[in-house]
């Protein structure tokens, strides 16, 4: 686990940016799973193969995915850097256990979660922080547990100063699935499924990748 003293560069700006859009984010995207059948199928496959909860949703935003997990019978913990996302989520979905915190030092116990989900949230980490994030995911996941991540495919970095009329300072990092897989493997994950799809009509026009990976059952034993 990285030192809690280390000031991770740019995370403050990322958190503040999502603070600015938190209310709008829930309003616009809170029901997005209704038009994302593939996402629902992957989350369903994750739940089906998870022996015990809770499931962590890392970079959960306002917690709509965590709430969907809860509605489908598993305990859900939502972790997000943005204090406002956490506040908005707590009001909208009181059944979810929300925790403010950073990917790189997760507010969770070793092996606490039966599975971990991180949808479009590793996209703000600089490349050298990805391996640290996967190490943290390994720490909090039960051995043999599943990890589902999603991100935009590519190698560009799109910067935004404005989002829905709010001032933000955000880099959206597109990622190469091969590089992400290599990084995950370095932390003991075995990728079981790799799926790419184009955007649904209501989504930003990007190609998206989903990786479903399992932590080795004998990890750290
Ligand atoms: C594009 S949103 C995705 C939200 C949600 N997972 C979804 O699919 O709609 C990215 C989220 O990741 C969070 N995030 C970004 N960097 C983070 C970090 N280092 N630790 C925890 N959360 C982070 C942001 O605050 C934001 O809520």
Coordinates of N, CA and C and ligand atoms in Angstrom, one line a residue:
X1 N 0.9 -1.2 0.0 CA 0.0 0.0 0.0 C 0.9 1.2 0.0
X2 N 0.6 2.2 -0.9 CA 1.5 3.4 -0.9 C 1.3 4.2 0.3
X3 N 2.4 5.0 0.6 CA 2.3 5.8 1.8 C 1.2 6.8 1.7
X4 N 0.5 7.1 2.8 CA -0.6 8.0 2.8 C 0.0 9.4 2.8
X5 N 1.3 9.6 2.9 CA 1.9 10.9 2.9 C 2.0 11.4 1.5
X6 N 2.0 10.5 0.5 CA 2.4 10.9 -0.9 C 1.3 11.8 -1.5
X7 N 1.5 13.0 -1.9 CA 0.5 13.8 -2.6 C 0.4 13.4 -4.0
X8 N -0.6 12.6 -4.4 CA -0.7 12.2 -5.8 C -1.0 13.4 -6.7
X9 N -0.2 13.6 -7.7 CA -0.4 14.7 -8.5 C -1.8 14.6 -9.3
X10 N -2.4 15.7 -9.4 CA -3.7 16.0 -10.2 C -4.9 15.3 -9.6
X11 N -4.8 14.5 -8.5 CA -6.0 13.9 -8.0 C -7.0 15.0 -7.4
X12 N -6.4 16.0 -6.8 CA -7.2 17.1 -6.3 C -8.1 17.7 -7.3
X13 N -7.5 18.0 -8.5 CA -8.2 18.6 -9.6 C -9.3 17.6 -10.1
X14 N -9.0 16.4 -10.2 CA -10.0 15.4 -10.6 C -11.2 15.4 -9.7
X15 N -10.9 15.3 -8.4 CA -11.9 15.3 -7.4 C -12.8 16.5 -7.5
X16 N -12.1 17.7 -7.6 CA -12.9 19.0 -7.6 C -13.7 19.1 -8.9
X17 N -13.2 18.6 -10.0 CA -13.9 18.6 -11.2 C -15.2 17.7 -11.1
X18 N -15.1 16.6 -10.6 CA -16.3 15.7 -10.4 C -17.2 16.3 -9.3
X19 N -16.7 17.0 -8.3 CA -17.6 17.7 -7.4 C -18.5 18.6 -8.2
X20 N -17.9 19.4 -9.2 CA -18.7 20.4 -9.9 C -19.8 19.8 -10.7
X21 N -19.6 18.5 -11.2 CA -20.7 17.9 -12.1 C -21.5 16.9 -11.4
X22 N -21.3 16.7 -10.1 CA -21.9 15.5 -9.4 C -23.4 15.5 -9.6
X23 N -24.1 16.6 -9.3 CA -25.6 16.6 -9.3 C -26.1 16.3 -10.7
X24 N -25.4 17.0 -11.7 CA -25.8 16.8 -13.1 C -25.5 15.4 -13.6
X25 N -24.4 14.8 -13.1 CA -24.0 13.5 -13.5 C -25.1 12.5 -13.1
X26 N -25.6 12.6 -11.9 CA -26.7 11.7 -11.5 C -27.9 11.9 -12.4
X27 N -28.3 13.1 -12.6 CA -29.5 13.5 -13.4 C -29.4 12.9 -14.8
X28 N -28.2 13.0 -15.4 CA -28.1 12.6 -16.8 C -27.7 11.1 -17.0
X29 N -27.0 10.6 -16.0 CA -26.4 9.2 -16.3 C -26.9 8.2 -15.2
X30 N -27.7 8.6 -14.3 CA -28.1 7.7 -13.2 C -28.9 6.5 -13.7
X31 N -29.6 6.7 -14.9 CA -30.4 5.6 -15.4 C -29.7 4.9 -16.6
X32 N -28.4 5.1 -16.8 CA -27.8 4.7 -18.0 C -27.8 3.2 -18.2
X33 N -27.8 2.4 -17.1 CA -27.8 1.0 -17.3 C -29.0 0.5 -18.1
X34 N -30.1 1.3 -18.1 CA -31.3 0.9 -18.8 C -31.1 0.7 -20.3
X35 N -30.1 1.5 -20.8 CA -29.9 1.4 -22.2 C -28.5 0.7 -22.5
X36 N -28.0 0.0 -21.6 CA -26.7 -0.7 -21.8 C -26.8 -2.2 -21.5
X37 N -27.4 -2.9 -22.4 CA -27.6 -4.4 -22.1 C -26.3 -5.1 -21.9
X38 N -25.2 -4.8 -22.6 CA -24.0 -5.5 -22.4 C -23.4 -5.3 -21.0
X39 N -23.5 -4.1 -20.6 CA -22.9 -3.8 -19.2 C -23.7 -4.5 -18.2
X40 N -25.1 -4.6 -18.4 CA -25.9 -5.3 -17.4 C -25.5 -6.8 -17.4
X41 N -25.3 -7.3 -18.6 CA -24.9 -8.8 -18.7 C -23.6 -9.1 -18.0
X42 N -22.6 -8.2 -18.2 CA -21.3 -8.4 -17.6 C -21.4 -8.3 -16.0
X43 N -22.2 -7.3 -15.6 CA -22.4 -7.2 -14.1 C -23.2 -8.4 -13.6
X44 N -24.1 -8.9 -14.4 CA -24.9 -10.1 -14.0 C -23.9 -11.3 -13.9
X45 N -23.0 -11.4 -14.9 CA -22.1 -12.5 -14.9 C -21.1 -12.4 -13.6
X46 N -20.8 -11.2 -13.3 CA -19.9 -11.0 -12.1 C -20.6 -11.4 -10.9
X47 N -21.9 -11.0 -10.7 CA -22.6 -11.3 -9.5 C -22.8 -12.9 -9.4
X48 N -23.1 -13.5 -10.5 CA -23.4 -14.9 -10.6 C -22.1 -15.7 -10.1
X49 N -21.0 -15.2 -10.3 CA -19.7 -15.9 -10.0 C -19.1 -15.3 -8.7
X50 N -19.8 -14.6 -7.9 CA -19.3 -14.0 -6.7 C -19.9 -14.7 -5.5
X51 N -19.1 -15.4 -4.8 CA -19.6 -16.3 -3.7 C -20.1 -15.5 -2.5
X52 N -19.5 -14.4 -2.2 CA -20.0 -13.6 -1.1 C -19.7 -12.1 -1.4
X53 N -20.6 -11.2 -0.8 CA -20.4 -9.8 -1.0 C -19.5 -9.2 0.1
X54 N -19.4 -8.0 0.2 CA -19.9 -7.0 -0.7 C -19.1 -6.9 -2.0
X55 N -19.7 -6.2 -3.0 CA -18.9 -5.9 -4.2 C -18.6 -4.4 -4.2
X56 N -17.4 -4.1 -4.5 CA -16.9 -2.7 -4.5 C -17.1 -2.1 -5.9
X57 N -17.6 -0.9 -5.9 CA -17.7 -0.1 -7.2 C -16.7 1.0 -7.0
X58 N -15.5 0.9 -7.7 CA -14.4 1.9 -7.4 C -14.5 3.0 -8.5
X59 N -14.5 4.3 -8.0 CA -14.8 5.4 -8.9 C -16.2 5.4 -9.3
X60 N -17.1 5.2 -8.3 CA -18.5 4.9 -8.5 C -19.3 6.1 -8.9
X61 N -18.7 7.3 -8.9 CA -19.5 8.5 -9.2 C -20.7 8.6 -8.3
X62 N -21.9 8.9 -8.7 CA -23.1 9.0 -7.8 C -23.6 7.6 -7.4
X63 N -23.0 6.5 -7.8 CA -23.3 5.2 -7.3 C -24.5 4.5 -7.9
X64 N -24.8 4.8 -9.2 CA -25.9 4.2 -9.8 C -25.6 2.7 -10.1
X65 N -24.3 2.4 -10.4 CA -24.0 1.0 -10.7 C -24.0 0.2 -9.4
X66 N -23.5 0.8 -8.3 CA -23.5 0.2 -7.0 C -24.9 -0.1 -6.6
X67 N -25.8 0.8 -6.9 CA -27.2 0.7 -6.5 C -27.9 -0.5 -7.3
X68 N -27.4 -0.6 -8.6 CA -27.9 -1.7 -9.5 C -27.5 -3.0 -8.9
X69 N -26.2 -3.1 -8.4 CA -25.7 -4.3 -7.8 C -26.6 -4.7 -6.5
X70 N -26.8 -3.6 -5.7 CA -27.7 -3.8 -4.5 C -29.0 -4.4 -4.9
X71 N -29.6 -3.8 -5.9 CA -31.0 -4.2 -6.4 C -30.9 -5.7 -6.9
X72 N -29.7 -6.1 -7.2 CA -29.6 -7.5 -7.7 C -29.1 -8.5 -6.6
X73 N -29.2 -8.0 -5.4 CA -29.1 -9.0 -4.3 C -27.7 -9.1 -3.6
X74 N -26.8 -8.2 -4.0 CA -25.5 -8.2 -3.3 C -25.2 -6.9 -2.5
X75 N -24.5 -7.0 -1.5 CA -24.1 -5.8 -0.8 C -23.1 -5.0 -1.7
X76 N -23.2 -3.6 -1.6 CA -22.4 -2.8 -2.5 C -21.8 -1.7 -1.8
X77 N -20.5 -1.5 -2.0 CA -19.7 -0.4 -1.5 C -19.3 0.5 -2.6
X78 N -19.5 1.8 -2.5 CA -19.1 2.7 -3.6 C -18.0 3.6 -3.1
X79 N -16.9 3.6 -3.8 CA -15.7 4.5 -3.4 C -15.5 5.5 -4.5
X80 N -15.3 6.7 -4.1 CA -15.0 7.8 -5.1 C -14.2 8.9 -4.4
X81 N -13.4 9.5 -5.3 CA -12.5 10.6 -4.9 C -13.3 11.8 -4.6
X82 N -14.4 12.0 -5.3 CA -15.2 13.3 -5.2 C -16.1 13.3 -4.0
X83 N -15.9 14.2 -3.1 CA -16.8 14.3 -1.9 C -18.2 14.6 -2.3
X84 N -18.4 15.4 -3.4 CA -19.8 15.7 -3.9 C -20.5 14.4 -4.5
X85 N -19.7 13.7 -5.2 CA -20.3 12.4 -5.8 C -20.8 11.5 -4.6
X86 N -20.0 11.5 -3.6 CA -20.3 10.6 -2.4 C -21.6 11.2 -1.7
X87 N -21.6 12.5 -1.6 CA -22.8 13.2 -0.9 C -24.1 12.9 -1.8
X88 N -24.0 13.1 -3.1 CA -25.1 12.9 -4.0 C -25.6 11.5 -3.9
X89 N -24.6 10.6 -4.0 CA -24.9 9.1 -3.9 C -25.6 8.7 -2.6
X90 N -25.1 9.3 -1.5 CA -25.7 8.9 -0.2 C -27.2 9.3 -0.2
X91 N -27.5 10.5 -0.8 CA -28.9 10.9 -0.8 C -29.8 10.0 -1.7
X92 N -29.2 9.7 -2.9 CA -30.0 9.0 -3.9 C -30.1 7.5 -3.6
X93 N -29.1 6.9 -3.0 CA -29.1 5.4 -2.8 C -28.6 5.1 -1.4
X94 N -29.5 5.3 -0.4 CA -29.1 5.2 1.0 C -28.6 3.7 1.4
X95 N -29.0 2.8 0.5 CA -28.6 1.4 0.9 C -27.2 1.0 0.5
X96 N -26.5 1.9 -0.3 CA -25.1 1.7 -0.7 C -24.2 2.2 0.4
X97 N -23.1 1.5 0.7 CA -22.1 1.9 1.7 C -21.1 2.8 0.9
X98 N -21.3 4.1 1.0 CA -20.4 5.0 0.2 C -19.2 5.4 1.1
X99 N -18.0 5.4 0.5 CA -16.8 5.8 1.1 C -16.0 6.7 0.2
X100 N -15.6 7.9 0.8 CA -14.8 8.8 0.0 C -13.3 8.3 0.1
X101 N -12.6 8.2 -1.1 CA -11.3 7.8 -1.0 C -10.7 7.6 -2.4
X102 N -9.4 7.3 -2.4 CA -8.6 7.3 -3.7 C -8.3 5.8 -4.0
X103 N -8.3 5.6 -5.3 CA -7.9 4.3 -5.9 C -6.5 3.8 -5.3
X104 N -5.6 4.8 -5.1 CA -4.3 4.4 -4.7 C -4.1 4.1 -3.2
X105 N -5.1 4.4 -2.5 CA -5.1 4.0 -1.0 C -6.5 3.8 -0.6
X106 N -7.1 2.7 -1.0 CA -8.5 2.5 -0.9 C -8.9 2.4 0.6
X107 N -10.1 3.0 0.9 CA -10.6 2.9 2.3 C -11.3 1.6 2.5
X108 N -10.5 0.5 2.5 CA -11.1 -0.8 2.6 C -10.1 -1.8 3.2
X109 N -10.6 -2.8 3.9 CA -9.7 -3.8 4.5 C -9.2 -4.8 3.5
X110 N -8.1 -5.4 3.8 CA -7.5 -6.5 2.9 C -8.6 -7.6 2.7
X111 N -8.8 -8.0 1.5 CA -9.7 -9.1 1.1 C -11.2 -8.8 1.5
X112 N -11.5 -7.5 1.6 CA -12.9 -7.2 2.1 C -14.0 -7.5 1.0
X113 N -13.6 -7.5 -0.3 CA -14.7 -7.6 -1.3 C -14.7 -8.9 -2.0
X114 N -15.9 -9.4 -2.4 CA -16.0 -10.6 -3.1 C -15.8 -10.4 -4.6
X115 N -15.9 -9.1 -5.1 CA -15.6 -8.7 -6.4 C -15.5 -7.2 -6.5
X116 N -14.8 -6.8 -7.5 CA -14.6 -5.3 -7.7 C -15.0 -4.9 -9.1
X117 N -15.6 -3.7 -9.2 CA -16.0 -3.2 -10.5 C -15.4 -1.8 -10.6
X118 N -14.8 -1.4 -11.7 CA -14.3 -0.1 -11.9 C -14.6 0.4 -13.4
X119 N -15.7 1.1 -13.5 CA -16.2 1.4 -14.9 C -15.8 2.9 -15.2
X120 N -15.0 3.0 -16.2 CA -14.6 4.4 -16.7 C -14.1 5.2 -15.6
X121 N -13.3 4.6 -14.7 CA -12.8 5.4 -13.6 C -11.2 5.4 -13.5
X122 N -10.6 4.3 -14.1 CA -9.2 4.3 -14.1 C -8.7 5.3 -15.2
X123 N -9.6 5.8 -16.0 CA -9.3 6.7 -17.1 C -8.7 8.0 -16.8
X124 N -8.6 8.3 -15.5 CA -8.0 9.6 -15.0 C -6.6 9.4 -14.4
X125 N -6.2 8.1 -14.3 CA -4.9 7.9 -13.7 C -3.8 8.0 -14.7
X126 N -2.7 8.7 -14.3 CA -1.5 8.7 -15.2 C -1.0 7.3 -15.3
X127 N -0.4 6.9 -16.5 CA 0.0 5.5 -16.7 C 0.9 4.9 -15.6
X128 N 1.7 5.7 -14.9 CA 2.6 5.1 -13.9 C 1.8 4.8 -12.6
X129 N 0.5 5.3 -12.5 CA -0.3 5.0 -11.3 C -1.2 3.7 -11.5
X130 N -1.3 3.3 -12.8 CA -2.2 2.1 -13.0 C -1.7 0.9 -12.2
X131 N -0.4 0.5 -12.2 CA 0.0 -0.6 -11.5 C -0.3 -0.5 -10.0
X132 N -0.2 0.7 -9.5 CA -0.5 0.9 -8.0 C -1.9 0.7 -7.8
X133 N -2.8 1.1 -8.7 CA -4.2 0.9 -8.5 C -4.6 -0.6 -8.6
X134 N -3.9 -1.3 -9.5 CA -4.2 -2.8 -9.5 C -3.7 -3.5 -8.3
X135 N -2.6 -3.0 -7.7 CA -2.1 -3.6 -6.5 C -3.1 -3.4 -5.4
X136 N -3.7 -2.2 -5.3 CA -4.7 -1.9 -4.3 C -6.0 -2.8 -4.5
X137 N -6.3 -3.0 -5.8 CA -7.5 -3.8 -6.1 C -7.2 -5.3 -5.6
X138 N -6.0 -5.7 -5.9 CA -5.6 -7.0 -5.4 C -5.7 -7.1 -3.9
X139 N -5.3 -6.1 -3.2 CA -5.3 -6.1 -1.7 C -6.7 -6.3 -1.2
X140 N -7.6 -5.5 -1.8 CA -9.0 -5.5 -1.2 C -9.9 -6.6 -1.7
X141 N -9.4 -7.4 -2.7 CA -10.3 -8.4 -3.3 C -9.9 -9.8 -2.7
X142 N -11.0 -10.6 -2.5 CA -10.8 -11.9 -2.0 C -10.1 -12.8 -3.0
X143 N -9.1 -13.6 -2.7 CA -8.5 -14.5 -3.7 C -9.5 -15.3 -4.5
X144 N -9.3 -15.3 -5.8 CA -10.3 -16.0 -6.6 C -11.4 -15.1 -7.1
X145 N -11.5 -13.9 -6.5 CA -12.5 -12.9 -6.9 C -12.4 -12.3 -8.2
X146 N -13.5 -11.7 -8.7 CA -13.5 -11.2 -10.1 C -13.3 -9.6 -10.0
X147 N -12.7 -9.1 -11.1 CA -12.6 -7.7 -11.3 C -13.1 -7.3 -12.7
X148 N -14.0 -6.4 -12.8 CA -14.5 -5.9 -14.1 C -14.1 -4.5 -14.2
X149 N -13.4 -4.2 -15.3 CA -13.1 -2.8 -15.6 C -13.5 -2.4 -17.0
X150 N -13.8 -1.1 -17.2 CA -14.2 -0.6 -18.5 C -13.4 0.7 -18.7
X151 N -13.1 0.9 -20.0 CA -12.4 2.2 -20.4 C -12.5 2.4 -21.9
X152 N -12.1 3.6 -22.3 CA -12.2 4.0 -23.7 C -10.9 3.5 -24.4
X153 N -11.0 2.9 -25.6 CA -9.9 2.3 -26.2 C -9.2 3.4 -27.1
X154 N -7.8 3.4 -27.0 CA -7.1 4.4 -27.8 C -5.8 4.8 -27.1
X155 N -5.1 5.8 -27.6 CA -3.9 6.3 -27.0 C -3.9 7.8 -26.8
X156 N -5.1 8.4 -27.0 CA -5.1 9.9 -26.9 C -5.4 10.3 -25.4
X157 N -5.1 11.5 -25.1 CA -5.5 12.1 -23.9 C -6.4 13.3 -24.2
X158 N -7.7 13.3 -23.9 CA -8.6 14.4 -24.2 C -8.7 15.3 -22.9
X159 N -8.4 16.5 -23.1 CA -8.5 17.4 -21.9 C -9.8 18.2 -22.0
X160 N -10.4 18.4 -20.8 CA -11.7 19.2 -20.7 C -11.5 20.3 -19.7
X161 N -11.9 21.5 -20.1 CA -11.9 22.6 -19.1 C -13.3 23.0 -18.7
X162 N -14.3 22.4 -19.5 CA -15.7 22.7 -19.3 C -16.5 21.4 -19.5
X163 N -17.5 21.2 -18.6 CA -18.3 20.0 -18.7 C -19.7 20.4 -18.2
X164 N -20.7 20.3 -19.1 CA -22.1 20.7 -18.8 C -22.2 22.1 -18.2
X165 N -21.4 23.0 -18.7 CA -21.4 24.4 -18.2 C -20.6 24.6 -16.9
X166 N -19.9 23.6 -16.4 CA -19.1 23.7 -15.2 C -17.7 23.8 -15.6
X167 N -16.9 24.5 -14.8 CA -15.5 24.6 -15.0 C -14.8 23.3 -14.4
X168 N -14.1 22.6 -15.2 CA -13.4 21.4 -14.8 C -11.9 21.4 -15.3
X169 N -11.1 20.5 -14.8 CA -9.7 20.4 -15.2 C -9.5 18.9 -15.2
X170 N -9.8 18.2 -16.4 CA -9.8 16.8 -16.4 C -9.1 16.3 -17.7
X171 N -8.2 15.3 -17.5 CA -7.7 14.5 -18.6 C -8.4 13.2 -18.7
X172 N -8.9 12.9 -19.9 CA -9.6 11.6 -20.1 C -8.5 10.8 -20.9
X173 N -8.0 9.8 -20.3 CA -6.9 9.0 -20.9 C -7.5 7.7 -21.5
X174 N -7.4 7.7 -22.9 CA -7.8 6.4 -23.6 C -6.7 5.4 -23.3
X175 N -7.1 4.2 -23.3 CA -6.1 3.1 -23.0 C -6.0 2.0 -24.0
X176 N -4.8 1.4 -24.1 CA -4.6 0.3 -24.9 C -4.9 -1.0 -24.1
X177 N -5.9 -1.8 -24.5 CA -6.2 -3.0 -23.7 C -5.1 -3.9 -23.5
X178 N -4.1 -4.1 -24.5 CA -3.0 -5.0 -24.2 C -2.1 -4.4 -23.1
X179 N -1.9 -3.1 -23.0 CA -1.1 -2.6 -21.9 C -1.8 -2.7 -20.6
X180 N -3.2 -2.5 -20.6 CA -3.9 -2.6 -19.3 C -3.8 -4.1 -18.8
X181 N -4.0 -5.0 -19.8 CA -3.9 -6.5 -19.4 C -2.5 -6.8 -18.8
X182 N -1.5 -6.3 -19.4 CA -0.1 -6.5 -18.9 C 0.0 -6.0 -17.5
X183 N -0.6 -4.8 -17.2 CA -0.5 -4.2 -15.9 C -1.3 -5.0 -14.9
X184 N -2.5 -5.5 -15.3 CA -3.3 -6.3 -14.4 C -2.6 -7.7 -14.1
X185 N -2.0 -8.2 -15.1 CA -1.3 -9.5 -14.9 C -0.2 -9.4 -13.9
X186 N 0.5 -8.2 -13.9 CA 1.5 -7.9 -13.0 C 1.1 -7.9 -11.5
X187 N -0.2 -7.8 -11.3 CA -0.8 -7.8 -10.0 C -1.5 -9.1 -9.7
X188 N -1.3 -10.1 -10.5 CA -1.8 -11.4 -10.2 C -3.2 -11.7 -10.8
X189 N -3.7 -10.8 -11.7 CA -5.0 -11.1 -12.3 C -4.8 -11.9 -13.6
X190 N -5.8 -12.8 -13.8 CA -5.8 -13.5 -15.1 C -7.1 -13.0 -15.8
X191 N -6.9 -12.5 -17.0 CA -8.0 -11.9 -17.8 C -8.8 -13.1 -18.4
X192 N -10.1 -13.2 -18.1 CA -10.9 -14.3 -18.6 C -11.7 -13.9 -19.8
X193 N -12.0 -12.6 -19.9 CA -12.8 -12.1 -21.0 C -12.4 -10.7 -21.4
X194 N -12.3 -10.5 -22.7 CA -12.0 -9.2 -23.2 C -13.0 -8.8 -24.3
X195 N -13.7 -7.8 -24.0 CA -14.8 -7.4 -25.0 C -14.7 -6.0 -25.4
X196 N -14.9 -5.7 -26.7 CA -14.9 -4.3 -27.1 C -16.2 -4.1 -27.8
X197 N -16.7 -2.9 -27.6 CA -17.9 -2.5 -28.3 C -17.9 -1.0 -28.8
X198 N -18.7 -0.7 -29.7 CA -18.8 0.7 -30.1 C -19.8 1.3 -29.1
X199 N -19.9 2.7 -29.1 CA -20.8 3.3 -28.1 C -22.3 3.1 -28.5
X200 N -23.1 3.0 -27.5 CA -24.5 3.1 -27.7 C -24.9 4.5 -28.1
X201 N -26.1 4.7 -28.8 CA -26.4 6.0 -29.4 C -26.3 7.2 -28.4
X202 N -26.7 6.9 -27.1 CA -26.7 8.0 -26.1 C -25.3 8.2 -25.4
X203 N -24.3 7.5 -25.9 CA -23.0 7.6 -25.2 C -22.1 8.5 -26.1
X204 N -21.0 9.0 -25.5 CA -19.9 9.6 -26.2 C -19.4 8.7 -27.2
X205 N -19.1 9.2 -28.4 CA -18.6 8.3 -29.5 C -17.2 7.8 -29.4
X206 N -17.0 6.8 -28.5 CA -15.7 6.1 -28.4 C -15.9 4.6 -28.4
X207 N -14.8 3.9 -28.7 CA -14.8 2.5 -28.6 C -14.5 2.1 -27.2
X208 N -15.2 1.1 -26.6 CA -15.0 0.8 -25.2 C -14.5 -0.6 -25.0
X209 N -13.7 -0.8 -24.0 CA -13.2 -2.1 -23.7 C -13.6 -2.5 -22.3
X210 N -14.0 -3.8 -22.1 CA -14.3 -4.4 -20.8 C -13.4 -5.6 -20.6
X211 N -12.8 -5.6 -19.4 CA -11.9 -6.7 -19.1 C -12.5 -7.4 -17.8
X212 N -12.7 -8.7 -17.9 CA -13.2 -9.4 -16.7 C -12.0 -10.3 -16.3
X213 N -11.5 -10.1 -15.1 CA -10.3 -10.8 -14.7 C -10.5 -11.4 -13.3
X214 N -9.8 -12.5 -13.1 CA -9.9 -13.1 -11.8 C -8.5 -13.1 -11.1
X215 N -8.6 -12.8 -9.8 CA -7.4 -12.8 -9.0 C -7.1 -14.3 -8.7
X216 N -5.8 -14.7 -8.9 CA -5.4 -16.1 -8.7 C -5.9 -16.5 -7.3
X217 N -6.6 -17.8 -7.3 CA -7.2 -18.2 -6.0 C -6.2 -18.4 -4.9
X218 N -4.9 -18.8 -5.3 CA -4.0 -19.0 -4.2 C -3.1 -17.8 -3.9
X219 N -3.5 -16.6 -4.5 CA -2.8 -15.4 -4.3 C -2.5 -15.1 -2.8
X220 N -1.3 -14.8 -2.4 CA -0.9 -14.4 -1.1 C -1.2 -15.5 0.0
X221 N -1.3 -16.8 -0.5 CA -1.5 -17.8 0.5 C -0.2 -18.5 0.8
Ligands
LIG1 C1 -16.3 9.0 -15.7 S1 -16.7 8.8 -14.0 C2 -17.4 7.2 -13.9 C3 -18.4 7.0 -12.8 C4 -19.1 5.6 -12.8 N1 -18.2 4.5 -12.6 C5 -19.8 5.4 -14.1 O1 -19.5 4.4 -14.8 O2 -20.7 6.2 -14.5 C6 -15.2 8.7 -13.2 C7 -15.3 8.6 -11.6 O3 -14.0 8.2 -11.1 C8 -13.7 8.9 -10.0 N2 -12.2 8.9 -9.8 C9 -11.3 9.4 -10.6 N3 -10.1 9.2 -10.2 C10 -10.2 8.6 -9.0 C11 -9.3 8.0 -8.0 N4 -8.0 8.2 -8.1 N5 -9.8 7.4 -6.9 C12 -11.2 7.2 -6.8 N6 -12.1 7.7 -7.7 C13 -11.6 8.3 -8.8 C14 -14.2 10.3 -10.3 O4 -14.4 11.1 -9.1 C15 -15.5 10.0 -11.0 O5 -16.6 9.9 -10.1

